[in-house]
Coordinates of C-alpha atoms in Angstrom, one line a residue:
M1 CA -41.1 6.2 7.2
T2 CA -44.6 6.5 8.5
S3 CA -46.1 5.3 11.9
T4 CA -49.5 3.9 10.1
S5 CA -49.6 1.0 7.6
P6 CA -47.0 1.8 4.6
N7 CA -49.8 0.9 1.9
E8 CA -52.5 3.9 2.5
T9 CA -52.5 6.7 0.3
P10 CA -51.8 10.2 1.0
E11 CA -54.3 12.8 0.6
A12 CA -54.2 14.7 -2.2
P13 CA -53.5 18.3 -1.9
A14 CA -55.8 20.3 -1.5
S15 CA -55.0 23.3 -4.3
A16 CA -52.0 23.8 -7.3
G17 CA -50.1 25.7 -3.9
A18 CA -50.7 23.6 -0.8
A19 CA -47.5 21.8 0.7
G20 CA -46.5 18.0 0.8
T21 CA -44.4 15.7 1.5
F22 CA -41.7 13.2 0.3
Q23 CA -43.4 9.5 0.8
V24 CA -40.4 7.0 0.7
D25 CA -40.5 2.9 0.0
L26 CA -38.2 1.9 2.2
R27 CA -37.8 -1.3 0.8
G28 CA -36.7 0.5 -2.4
L29 CA -34.5 2.4 -0.2
V30 CA -33.0 -0.3 1.6
D31 CA -32.1 -2.0 -2.3
L32 CA -31.0 1.3 -3.0
L33 CA -28.2 1.3 -0.3
S34 CA -27.2 -2.5 -0.3
H35 CA -27.2 -3.0 -4.0
H36 CA -25.8 1.1 -5.3
L37 CA -24.2 2.8 -2.6
Y38 CA -22.9 0.3 -0.1
S39 CA -20.3 -2.1 -1.2
S40 CA -21.0 -4.9 1.0
P41 CA -23.7 -5.5 4.0
R42 CA -21.0 -5.5 6.2
V43 CA -21.0 -2.0 7.0
Y44 CA -23.9 -2.2 9.3
V45 CA -21.3 -2.6 12.0
R46 CA -20.3 0.0 11.5
E47 CA -23.7 2.2 11.8
L48 CA -23.6 0.9 14.7
L49 CA -20.4 1.8 16.4
Q50 CA -20.6 5.3 14.8
N51 CA -24.1 5.6 16.2
A52 CA -22.6 5.5 19.5
V53 CA -19.8 7.0 19.6
D54 CA -21.5 9.9 18.5
A55 CA -23.8 9.4 21.5
V56 CA -21.1 9.1 24.0
T57 CA -19.6 12.0 22.3
A58 CA -22.4 14.8 22.3
R59 CA -22.7 13.2 26.0
Q60 CA -18.8 13.8 27.3
A61 CA -19.6 17.3 25.9
H62 CA -23.1 18.0 27.6
E63 CA -21.6 16.3 30.9
P64 CA -17.8 16.1 31.1
G65 CA -16.9 13.0 33.1
A66 CA -20.3 10.7 32.4
R67 CA -19.3 8.0 32.7
I68 CA -19.0 5.7 28.7
R69 CA -19.3 3.0 28.1
I70 CA -20.0 0.7 25.0
R71 CA -21.4 -2.7 24.2
L72 CA -21.7 -4.9 21.6
S73 CA -23.5 -8.6 21.9
A74 CA -24.6 -10.4 19.1
S75 CA -26.3 -14.8 19.7
A76 CA -29.0 -16.5 17.1
G77 CA -29.6 -13.8 14.8
R78 CA -29.8 -10.3 17.3
V79 CA -26.8 -8.0 17.0
T80 CA -27.0 -5.7 20.2
I81 CA -25.3 -2.4 20.5
E82 CA -25.8 -0.7 23.9
D83 CA -24.1 2.8 25.0
S84 CA -24.2 5.6 27.7
G85 CA -24.7 8.0 25.3
I86 CA -26.7 11.4 24.9
G87 CA -30.0 9.6 24.2
L88 CA -33.4 11.0 22.4
T89 CA -36.3 12.4 24.0
A90 CA -39.6 11.1 22.5
A91 CA -40.1 14.1 20.0
E92 CA -36.2 13.9 19.1
T93 CA -37.1 10.1 18.1
H94 CA -40.1 10.9 16.2
S95 CA -37.5 13.5 14.3
F96 CA -34.3 12.2 14.0
L97 CA -35.1 8.5 13.7
A98 CA -37.8 8.5 11.0
T99 CA -36.6 11.5 9.4
I100 CA -34.2 10.6 6.2
G101 CA -31.0 12.6 5.4
R102 CA -31.3 14.2 9.6
S103 CA -28.3 14.0 11.2
S104 CA -29.5 12.0 15.8
K105 CA -26.7 14.0 16.3
R106 CA -28.6 17.2 16.1
G107 CA -28.5 19.9 13.7
D108 CA -25.0 22.9 13.5
R109 CA -27.3 25.3 15.3
E110 CA -28.6 23.8 17.9
L111 CA -25.5 22.7 18.6
A112 CA -23.9 26.0 18.9
E113 CA -26.8 26.9 20.6
R114 CA -26.1 24.9 23.3
G115 CA -22.3 25.4 23.0
L116 CA -21.4 22.2 21.6
E117 CA -19.1 23.2 18.5
S118 CA -16.1 21.7 19.6
A119 CA -18.4 18.5 19.7
R120 CA -20.0 18.5 16.8
Q121 CA -16.6 18.5 14.8
E122 CA -16.3 15.1 16.7
F123 CA -18.6 13.5 15.2
L124 CA -18.4 10.7 12.6
G125 CA -21.9 10.8 11.0
Q126 CA -21.8 13.7 8.1
F127 CA -25.2 12.3 6.0
G128 CA -27.5 11.7 8.5
I129 CA -28.7 7.6 7.2
G130 CA -27.7 6.0 10.7
L131 CA -29.9 3.5 11.5
L132 CA -31.5 3.1 8.2
A133 CA -28.6 1.8 6.9
C134 CA -29.2 -1.5 9.1
F135 CA -32.3 -2.6 7.7
V136 CA -29.9 -3.3 4.7
V137 CA -29.8 -6.7 7.3
A138 CA -32.3 -6.3 9.8
R139 CA -36.4 -7.3 9.6
Q140 CA -36.8 -5.4 12.7
I141 CA -35.0 -2.7 14.3
R142 CA -36.1 -1.5 18.1
V143 CA -34.3 1.1 20.3
V144 CA -34.5 1.5 23.6
T145 CA -33.6 5.3 24.7
R146 CA -33.4 7.8 27.0
S147 CA -32.2 11.5 27.1
A148 CA -28.8 13.0 29.4
R149 CA -30.3 16.4 28.8
D150 CA -33.5 15.4 30.7
P151 CA -33.7 13.9 33.8
H152 CA -36.9 14.1 34.4
A153 CA -37.5 12.3 31.1
A154 CA -39.1 9.0 30.5
P155 CA -37.3 5.8 28.4
V156 CA -38.7 6.3 25.1
E157 CA -39.1 3.0 22.5
W158 CA -38.3 3.4 18.9
L159 CA -39.8 -0.3 17.1
A160 CA -39.1 0.1 12.7
T161 CA -39.8 -2.9 10.6
D162 CA -38.4 -3.1 6.8
D163 CA -42.1 -2.5 5.7
G164 CA -41.8 1.2 6.0
S165 CA -43.6 1.7 9.4
Y166 CA -42.9 2.2 12.6
T167 CA -44.2 2.5 16.2
V168 CA -43.0 5.2 19.3
R169 CA -44.3 4.4 23.2
T170 CA -43.4 5.5 26.2
L171 CA -41.7 3.3 28.7
P172 CA -41.8 3.3 32.7
H173 CA -38.3 4.5 34.1
E174 CA -37.7 0.8 35.3
A175 CA -37.2 0.2 31.8
R176 CA -33.9 2.1 31.1
P177 CA -32.7 3.6 34.8
E178 CA -29.6 5.2 33.1
P179 CA -29.1 8.0 30.1
G180 CA -28.3 6.1 26.6
T181 CA -29.1 3.7 24.2
T182 CA -29.6 0.4 23.2
V183 CA -30.2 -0.8 19.7
I184 CA -31.7 -4.2 18.9
L185 CA -31.5 -6.0 15.4
E186 CA -32.9 -8.6 14.2
S187 CA -31.7 -10.6 11.4
R188 CA -33.4 -10.8 8.0
P189 CA -33.9 -14.1 5.6
G190 CA -31.0 -14.7 4.3
A191 CA -28.4 -12.0 6.0
G192 CA -28.0 -14.9 9.3
E193 CA -24.3 -15.3 8.2
W194 CA -23.7 -11.1 8.9
T195 CA -24.9 -11.2 12.3
T196 CA -23.4 -14.4 13.8
P197 CA -21.3 -13.4 16.5
A198 CA -18.4 -14.3 15.0
K199 CA -18.6 -11.9 12.3
V200 CA -20.0 -9.3 13.8
E201 CA -17.1 -9.6 16.3
Q202 CA -14.7 -9.3 13.7
L203 CA -15.9 -6.6 11.7
A204 CA -16.1 -4.4 15.0
R205 CA -12.8 -5.4 15.5
D206 CA -12.1 -4.2 11.7
Y207 CA -13.5 -0.7 11.7
G208 CA -13.7 0.0 14.8
S209 CA -9.8 -1.0 16.1
L210 CA -8.9 2.5 16.8
L211 CA -11.9 3.7 18.2
P212 CA -11.2 6.5 21.0
Y213 CA -13.6 4.7 23.5
D214 CA -12.9 1.4 24.8
I215 CA -16.1 -0.8 22.9
T216 CA -16.0 -4.2 24.1
F217 CA -17.8 -7.8 22.7
D218 CA -20.4 -10.3 24.2
D219 CA -21.1 -13.4 23.3
G220 CA -22.7 -14.9 26.0
S221 CA -20.2 -18.0 26.2
S222 CA -17.2 -15.5 27.9
E223 CA -16.4 -12.4 29.8
P224 CA -16.3 -9.4 26.9
R225 CA -13.9 -8.9 24.9
P226 CA -12.3 -5.5 24.0
I227 CA -12.8 -4.6 20.5
T228 CA -10.5 -1.6 20.4
D229 CA -6.8 -1.3 20.8
R230 CA -5.6 1.8 21.5
P231 CA -2.9 3.9 21.0
A232 CA -2.7 2.8 17.6
V233 CA 0.4 1.0 16.8
W234 CA 2.9 3.6 15.2
D235 CA 1.7 5.8 18.3
R236 CA 3.6 3.7 21.0
P237 CA 6.0 3.4 23.0
H238 CA 9.1 0.8 22.2
P239 CA 12.6 0.9 23.5
T240 CA 14.6 1.1 20.8
P241 CA 14.2 2.2 17.2
A242 CA 15.0 -1.7 16.6
A243 CA 12.0 -2.8 18.4
R244 CA 10.0 -0.5 16.7
R245 CA 10.4 -1.9 13.4
V246 CA 9.5 -5.2 14.8
A247 CA 6.0 -4.1 15.7
L248 CA 5.6 -2.7 13.0
A249 CA 6.3 -5.1 10.9
G250 CA 3.9 -7.2 12.9
H251 CA 1.5 -5.1 12.5
C252 CA 1.6 -5.0 9.1
A253 CA 1.5 -8.8 8.5
Q254 CA -1.8 -8.8 10.6
L255 CA -3.4 -6.0 8.4
F256 CA -1.6 -6.5 5.0
G257 CA -0.2 -10.4 5.1
F258 CA 3.4 -9.5 4.2
T259 CA 6.3 -8.8 6.3
P260 CA 7.1 -5.3 4.5
L261 CA 10.5 -4.6 4.1
D262 CA 10.8 -0.8 5.8
S263 CA 8.4 1.2 7.7
V264 CA 7.9 4.9 6.6
D265 CA 6.0 8.1 9.1
L266 CA 3.5 9.8 7.9
D267 CA 3.1 11.8 10.4
L268 CA 1.3 15.8 9.3
P269 CA -0.1 16.7 12.4
V270 CA -1.2 20.1 10.6
A271 CA -2.9 18.0 8.2
G272 CA -4.5 15.9 11.4
V273 CA -2.5 12.4 9.6
R274 CA -1.5 9.6 11.8
G275 CA 0.3 6.8 10.2
V276 CA 3.1 4.4 7.9
A277 CA 3.3 3.2 5.6
Y278 CA 4.8 -0.4 4.3
V279 CA 7.1 -1.1 2.2
L280 CA 6.4 -3.8 -0.3
P281 CA 9.0 -6.9 0.0
E282 CA 7.8 -8.1 -4.2
P283 CA 8.3 -6.1 -7.1
T284 CA 4.5 -4.7 -8.0
S285 CA 3.5 -3.0 -11.7
P286 CA 3.7 1.2 -10.8
A287 CA 0.1 0.4 -12.9
H288 CA -0.9 -0.6 -9.9
R289 CA -3.5 0.8 -7.8
A290 CA -2.8 0.4 -4.1
G291 CA -5.2 -0.1 -2.0
H292 CA -4.4 2.2 1.7
R293 CA -5.9 2.1 5.1
V294 CA -8.3 4.8 6.3
H295 CA -9.1 5.9 9.5
L296 CA -11.4 8.2 9.9
K297 CA -11.4 9.8 13.7
G298 CA -11.0 6.1 14.3
M299 CA -13.8 4.4 12.3
L300 CA -12.4 2.1 9.4
L301 CA -13.3 4.2 6.4
T302 CA -11.7 1.5 3.6
D303 CA -9.3 -0.7 3.3
Q304 CA -9.2 0.5 -1.1
A305 CA -7.9 4.1 -0.9
D306 CA -6.6 4.4 -4.0
N307 CA -6.4 8.0 -4.0
L308 CA -4.5 9.1 -0.5
L309 CA -0.9 8.9 -1.9
P310 CA 1.1 10.0 -5.1
D311 CA 0.6 7.2 -7.7
W312 CA 4.8 6.8 -7.7
A313 CA 4.4 5.5 -4.3
F314 CA 2.8 2.0 -5.8
F315 CA 6.0 0.4 -3.9
V316 CA 4.2 1.0 -0.7
R317 CA 0.3 0.4 1.8
A318 CA -0.5 3.0 3.7
V319 CA -2.5 2.7 6.8
I320 CA -3.3 6.6 8.2
D321 CA -5.5 8.3 10.9
T322 CA -7.5 11.2 9.7
D323 CA -9.9 14.2 11.7
T324 CA -9.7 16.6 8.7
L325 CA -9.9 14.6 5.5
R326 CA -14.1 14.3 3.7
P327 CA -15.6 10.5 3.6
T328 CA -17.9 10.0 -0.1
A329 CA -21.4 10.1 0.6
S330 CA -21.0 5.9 1.2
R331 CA -18.4 6.5 3.6
E332 CA -16.1 4.2 2.8
N333 CA -14.1 6.1 0.1
L334 CA -12.2 9.6 0.3
Y335 CA -13.9 12.6 -1.3
D336 CA -10.8 13.6 -3.5
D337 CA -10.6 17.5 -2.9
E338 CA -8.1 19.7 -2.4
T339 CA -7.2 19.0 0.8
L340 CA -6.9 15.4 -0.3
A341 CA -4.8 16.5 -2.8
A342 CA -2.5 19.0 -0.4
V343 CA -1.7 15.5 2.5
R344 CA -0.8 13.3 -1.4
E345 CA 1.6 15.9 -1.6
A346 CA 2.7 16.1 1.9
L347 CA 2.5 12.6 2.2
G348 CA 4.6 11.6 -0.7
A349 CA 6.9 13.8 1.0
R350 CA 7.0 12.1 3.7
V351 CA 8.0 8.7 1.5
R352 CA 10.6 11.4 -0.8
G353 CA 12.2 11.7 2.7
W354 CA 12.6 8.6 3.4
L355 CA 14.1 7.1 0.0
A356 CA 16.5 10.5 1.0
E357 CA 17.4 9.9 4.0
L358 CA 18.2 5.5 3.6
A359 CA 20.5 7.8 0.8
A360 CA 22.5 9.9 3.1
S361 CA 22.6 7.0 5.9
E362 CA 22.2 3.8 4.8
P363 CA 22.6 2.3 2.3
E364 CA 22.3 -0.6 2.3
R365 CA 18.2 -0.3 3.2
L366 CA 18.4 1.7 -0.1
A367 CA 20.0 -1.4 -1.8
A368 CA 17.8 -4.0 -0.4
F369 CA 14.9 -1.4 -1.2
L370 CA 15.9 -1.3 -5.0
G371 CA 17.2 -4.7 -5.0
V372 CA 13.4 -5.2 -5.3
H373 CA 11.4 -2.0 -7.0
H374 CA 14.1 -0.6 -8.6
L375 CA 11.8 -1.3 -12.4
G376 CA 9.4 0.3 -11.0
V377 CA 11.4 3.4 -9.8
K378 CA 13.0 3.5 -13.0
S379 CA 9.5 3.5 -15.3
L380 CA 8.1 6.4 -12.9
A381 CA 11.7 8.2 -12.4
R382 CA 11.9 9.0 -16.7
H383 CA 8.6 11.5 -15.7
D384 CA 9.3 12.7 -12.2
A385 CA 12.1 14.5 -12.3
E386 CA 12.9 15.6 -8.1
L387 CA 12.2 10.9 -8.7
L388 CA 14.9 11.0 -11.3
G389 CA 16.7 13.6 -9.3
L390 CA 16.7 12.0 -6.1
M391 CA 17.2 8.0 -7.1
L392 CA 18.9 7.9 -10.5
P393 CA 22.4 8.2 -8.3
W394 CA 21.6 5.2 -6.4
L395 CA 19.6 2.9 -9.5
P396 CA 21.7 0.3 -10.3
F397 CA 23.1 -0.8 -14.2
E398 CA 24.4 -3.6 -16.1
T399 CA 28.1 -1.8 -17.2
S400 CA 31.5 -3.2 -18.5
D401 CA 33.0 -2.7 -15.1
G402 CA 30.0 -5.2 -13.4
S403 CA 26.8 -3.9 -11.4
M404 CA 26.7 -0.8 -10.1
S405 CA 25.3 2.6 -9.6
L406 CA 24.9 5.7 -12.1
E407 CA 27.0 7.3 -9.3
E408 CA 30.3 5.3 -9.1
F409 CA 30.1 4.5 -13.0
A410 CA 30.2 8.2 -13.7
A411 CA 33.3 8.6 -11.1
A412 CA 35.2 6.5 -13.2
H413 CA 33.4 7.3 -17.0
T414 CA 32.8 10.8 -17.9
E415 CA 31.8 9.5 -21.0
I416 CA 29.4 6.9 -21.0
H417 CA 28.3 4.7 -24.2
F418 CA 25.2 2.2 -23.9
T419 CA 23.4 -0.4 -26.3
R420 CA 19.9 -0.8 -27.4
T421 CA 20.6 -4.5 -26.8
V422 CA 20.9 -6.9 -24.4
E423 CA 23.3 -8.9 -26.6
E424 CA 25.1 -6.7 -27.9
F425 CA 26.0 -5.5 -24.9
R426 CA 27.4 -8.9 -24.0
Q427 CA 29.2 -8.9 -26.5
I428 CA 31.1 -5.9 -26.9
A429 CA 31.1 -5.6 -22.7
P430 CA 34.5 -7.4 -22.5
I431 CA 36.7 -6.2 -25.0
A432 CA 35.6 -2.4 -24.2
A433 CA 36.5 -2.9 -19.9
A434 CA 39.6 -3.9 -21.5
H435 CA 40.5 -1.2 -23.6
G436 CA 38.9 1.7 -21.0
L437 CA 35.9 1.8 -22.8
G438 CA 32.7 2.9 -20.3
V439 CA 29.4 1.3 -21.9
I440 CA 26.1 0.7 -19.8
N441 CA 23.7 -2.1 -21.0
A442 CA 20.5 0.1 -21.6
G443 CA 18.6 -3.0 -23.6
Y444 CA 16.5 -3.8 -19.7
T445 CA 13.3 -1.7 -20.2
Y446 CA 13.7 1.6 -18.7
D447 CA 16.9 2.3 -19.0
A448 CA 17.4 4.0 -22.0
D449 CA 14.9 6.5 -21.5
L450 CA 16.7 7.1 -18.1
L451 CA 20.2 7.2 -19.6
A452 CA 19.2 9.9 -22.7
L453 CA 18.0 11.9 -19.0
L454 CA 21.1 12.2 -17.4
P455 CA 22.8 14.6 -19.1
S456 CA 19.7 16.7 -17.2
V457 CA 20.9 15.7 -13.7
R458 CA 24.9 15.7 -14.3
P459 CA 25.5 18.1 -16.9
D460 CA 29.2 17.4 -16.8
L461 CA 28.7 14.2 -18.5
K462 CA 27.9 13.3 -22.0
V463 CA 25.9 10.5 -23.0
A464 CA 25.1 8.6 -26.0
E465 CA 24.8 5.2 -27.9
L466 CA 27.4 3.2 -29.2
D467 CA 28.7 3.3 -32.5
A468 CA 31.0 1.6 -34.4
G469 CA 33.6 4.1 -35.2
A470 CA 34.0 4.2 -31.3
V471 CA 34.5 1.4 -30.5
T472 CA 37.4 0.8 -33.5
E473 CA 38.7 3.9 -32.1
R474 CA 39.3 2.8 -28.8
L475 CA 41.1 -0.8 -30.2
D476 CA 44.8 -1.2 -30.8
P477 CA 45.6 -0.1 -33.8
V478 CA 48.7 -3.0 -36.0
P479 CA 51.7 -1.4 -36.9
S480 CA 51.5 0.3 -40.6
S481 CA 54.5 -2.7 -41.5
A482 CA 52.2 -5.7 -40.3
E483 CA 48.6 -4.4 -41.9
L484 CA 50.8 -3.7 -45.6
A485 CA 51.9 -6.9 -44.9
L486 CA 48.1 -8.4 -44.7
A487 CA 46.6 -6.1 -47.7
A488 CA 46.4 -8.6 -50.3
F489 CA 44.2 -11.0 -47.3
L490 CA 42.1 -7.8 -46.1
S491 CA 41.7 -7.3 -49.8
T492 CA 39.9 -10.7 -50.1
A493 CA 37.9 -10.5 -47.0
R494 CA 36.7 -7.0 -47.7
T495 CA 35.5 -8.1 -51.3
R496 CA 34.1 -11.2 -49.3
L497 CA 31.6 -9.1 -47.2
E498 CA 30.7 -6.8 -50.0
P499 CA 27.4 -8.6 -50.6
Q500 CA 26.6 -8.2 -47.0
G501 CA 27.0 -4.5 -46.6
C502 CA 30.1 -5.0 -44.1
D503 CA 33.4 -4.0 -43.8
V504 CA 37.2 -5.6 -42.6
V505 CA 39.0 -3.6 -40.3
L506 CA 42.3 -4.8 -38.4
R507 CA 42.7 -4.3 -35.0
A508 CA 44.5 -5.8 -32.1
F509 CA 42.3 -6.2 -29.1
Q510 CA 41.7 -8.0 -25.4
P511 CA 40.9 -10.5 -25.0
V512 CA 42.9 -12.9 -27.6
S513 CA 40.5 -15.5 -27.6
V514 CA 37.7 -13.5 -29.3
P515 CA 39.2 -13.7 -33.0
A516 CA 36.5 -11.4 -34.8
L517 CA 33.8 -8.7 -33.6
Y518 CA 30.8 -7.6 -35.8
L519 CA 29.8 -4.2 -34.8
D520 CA 27.6 -2.1 -36.5
D521 CA 25.4 0.6 -34.8
R522 CA 21.5 2.3 -35.6
Q523 CA 22.6 4.5 -38.9
A524 CA 24.5 1.0 -40.1
R525 CA 21.0 -1.0 -39.3
Q526 CA 19.4 1.7 -41.2
E527 CA 21.4 1.5 -43.8
R528 CA 20.8 -2.3 -44.5
D529 CA 17.7 -2.2 -43.8
R530 CA 16.7 0.5 -46.9
T531 CA 19.8 -1.0 -49.1
A532 CA 17.5 -4.4 -48.3
A533 CA 13.8 -2.6 -49.4
L534 CA 15.7 -1.6 -51.9
E535 CA 16.4 -4.8 -53.3
S536 CA 13.0 -5.7 -53.4
A537 CA 11.2 -2.7 -54.5
D538 CA 9.6 -2.1 -57.9
S539 CA 11.3 0.4 -60.1
L540 CA 9.5 3.8 -58.8
W541 CA 10.5 2.5 -55.5
T542 CA 14.3 1.8 -56.0
G543 CA 14.3 5.3 -57.2
I544 CA 13.0 7.2 -54.2
L545 CA 15.2 4.8 -52.0
G546 CA 18.3 5.3 -53.9
A547 CA 18.4 8.6 -54.4
L548 CA 17.9 8.6 -49.3
R549 CA 21.4 6.9 -49.9
G550 CA 23.1 8.4 -47.1
S551 CA 26.5 8.3 -46.0
A552 CA 25.8 6.8 -42.5
P553 CA 29.3 4.1 -41.9
R554 CA 27.9 -0.1 -42.6
A555 CA 28.8 -2.5 -39.9
R556 CA 32.4 -3.4 -39.6
L557 CA 33.9 -7.0 -38.9
V558 CA 36.9 -5.7 -36.4
L559 CA 39.7 -8.7 -37.0
N560 CA 42.1 -9.4 -34.0
H561 CA 45.6 -9.4 -35.1
N562 CA 46.8 -10.7 -31.2
N563 CA 44.6 -14.1 -32.4
P564 CA 46.9 -17.2 -33.6
L565 CA 43.8 -17.7 -35.5
I566 CA 44.0 -15.1 -37.7
R567 CA 47.1 -14.5 -38.3
R568 CA 46.6 -18.5 -39.4
I569 CA 44.4 -17.2 -42.1
A570 CA 46.1 -14.7 -43.0
S571 CA 48.8 -16.5 -44.0
L572 CA 46.7 -19.4 -46.0
P573 CA 47.9 -19.3 -50.0
D574 CA 45.1 -20.8 -51.0
E575 CA 42.3 -17.3 -52.2
T576 CA 39.0 -19.3 -52.3
L577 CA 40.1 -20.8 -48.9
T578 CA 41.1 -17.8 -47.3
G579 CA 37.8 -15.9 -48.3
T580 CA 35.6 -19.2 -47.0
A581 CA 37.5 -18.4 -43.7
V582 CA 36.7 -14.9 -44.1
E583 CA 32.8 -15.9 -44.2
S584 CA 33.3 -17.9 -41.4
L585 CA 34.4 -15.8 -39.2
Y586 CA 31.5 -13.4 -40.4
G587 CA 28.9 -16.0 -39.1
Q588 CA 30.6 -16.9 -36.2
A589 CA 30.9 -13.3 -35.2
L590 CA 27.9 -12.8 -36.3
L591 CA 26.1 -15.4 -34.2
M592 CA 27.6 -14.2 -31.3
S593 CA 26.0 -11.2 -31.3
Q594 CA 22.8 -12.5 -31.6
R595 CA 21.7 -10.2 -34.3
P596 CA 18.6 -11.4 -36.6
L597 CA 20.3 -13.4 -39.2
R598 CA 19.0 -12.1 -42.8
P599 CA 18.2 -14.8 -45.9
A600 CA 22.1 -13.2 -46.9
D601 CA 23.5 -13.9 -43.8
S602 CA 22.2 -17.4 -43.5
T603 CA 23.1 -18.4 -47.5
L604 CA 26.1 -17.5 -46.3
L605 CA 26.7 -18.9 -43.4
N606 CA 25.2 -22.5 -44.6
R607 CA 28.2 -22.0 -48.0
A608 CA 30.8 -21.4 -45.6
F609 CA 29.8 -24.4 -43.5
L610 CA 29.2 -26.3 -46.5
G611 CA 32.9 -25.1 -47.9
L612 CA 34.8 -25.5 -44.8
L613 CA 33.5 -29.3 -44.4
E614 CA 34.8 -30.0 -47.7
W615 CA 38.0 -28.4 -47.5
A616 CA 38.6 -30.1 -44.6
T617 CA 37.7 -33.4 -46.2
H618 CA 38.8 -33.0 -49.8
P619 CA 42.2 -30.7 -49.0
A620 CA 43.4 -31.7 -52.2
E621 CA 40.2 -31.6 -54.4
A622 CA 39.1 -28.1 -52.5
Q623 CA 42.7 -26.7 -53.7
E624 CA 42.5 -27.8 -57.0
G625 CA 39.1 -26.5 -57.6
P626 CA 35.8 -28.3 -59.2
K627 CA 37.0 -29.8 -62.5

């Protein structure tokens, strides 16, 4: 900025070695700030508050016990902020208000000379852009200031416009009797919505509610209203833990718009971090990067910090105040450096500690949490060994013994089987439960992966995918005499189902109401797929696929000897009708398993259905056979 017209052309240097200064197009810079550096014009309120807070911080360091006040007001396209801070002299006004990149809080060396090193750490601003950002909404900025360092210094007026020019003049002493600064913004065309009293008050509360000084807002309609609301809700005393939880829940509802399942204290005194994390009451995707709310020395930095907590802590929204983390140049996010990485890890440890505490002493609250977020926790536990060890014993699974945690299930079964599809589990679960076989439904998302990792957490457990042989072995064998008496029936059944690649076995099992059970496993399905490919392949592939034939077990149709229907079918004198009945049992068991049907299966079902209808309507002709 210059004190002359912005359209003047500077003289050329006298020689190639002469020094010069950059000339800045203020309008271009304002466009850069509003469209690239800052996400919204709303940040101008933050800049006003920040300058005022830094000014009173410097005043307190210079003059302990000085009366401190900050007052913000707005009316009819004008925004005013007044503070009783350190103020500026005429020379400082030229130096700091009109020089881009220089902080008006003075340099570190001058602060050191005045013994104000500690005060420097309390300043919010670090980048020296200052009032320049206010041109995002202002066409004119007027600053009236008086220095507290020099009691004899006269007040100074700095008046700047958005064309890049400014003037500085000395005012009479009565223009500002006390030290401090008043900043007055006149809104530019098109920016009026950002300078209405309601908008200014809302932005001031949003940015400045946790600032360490009393700030008031005045719209001229009533008494000035407080902007700050300290201490932070997580630091306030409460009569009981329950009362504190209620207060935090109300704060979360006001801030984030939801009532949390629970809250987690985020207290890291060594890192200068205080705050709370609120547990979301609804499921959310682990891929969603939640926006956390971060205050820097009380000033809101951002409500969209997505790098504050570890990715696995997707189920919480956090609000913190910090004095150690670094802001980005726009002061709208956190700079991702080693300090933030350490804080992120420590905050993650706080959330883990909360989960561990629930697991140890409050299982009901843990169950409520997992009832909402178990899917997301399962997703991340696959890749986080610590989270896996912490949460796996408590995660709910659907089992043959009912819905329960793995800890409960493992207490009853040291050998755990699982199915990869929900349909397979639902078919086998009642039979497995009746015969003491421990089966878990791993047909839901992530469950199979977690069960595969279970032995790494519990080496004493054996985990295997359910196979037809394991189930068959658990079912009661039929006495040899009974099986020998049914040898002809079993031979007919096996002959009929040979084209389907299915064996037939006879067992006695519960419940009695289930006549037949269709069992296969991954190896059986692979063998069936290979056979299907073999049938449709050309001569070259037929030879290759034939050479790949393995000894994998085939699918099994297990007939229940306890079921009366099976006994009646086994005693039929007509071999053709027996075969049709066996095909019907196969089709019914296949449908109950809800597996996809192959063309050969559909043909068999259609043939068996029509055959039974034919026998039911014309039993005599059906027994005689076609003429």
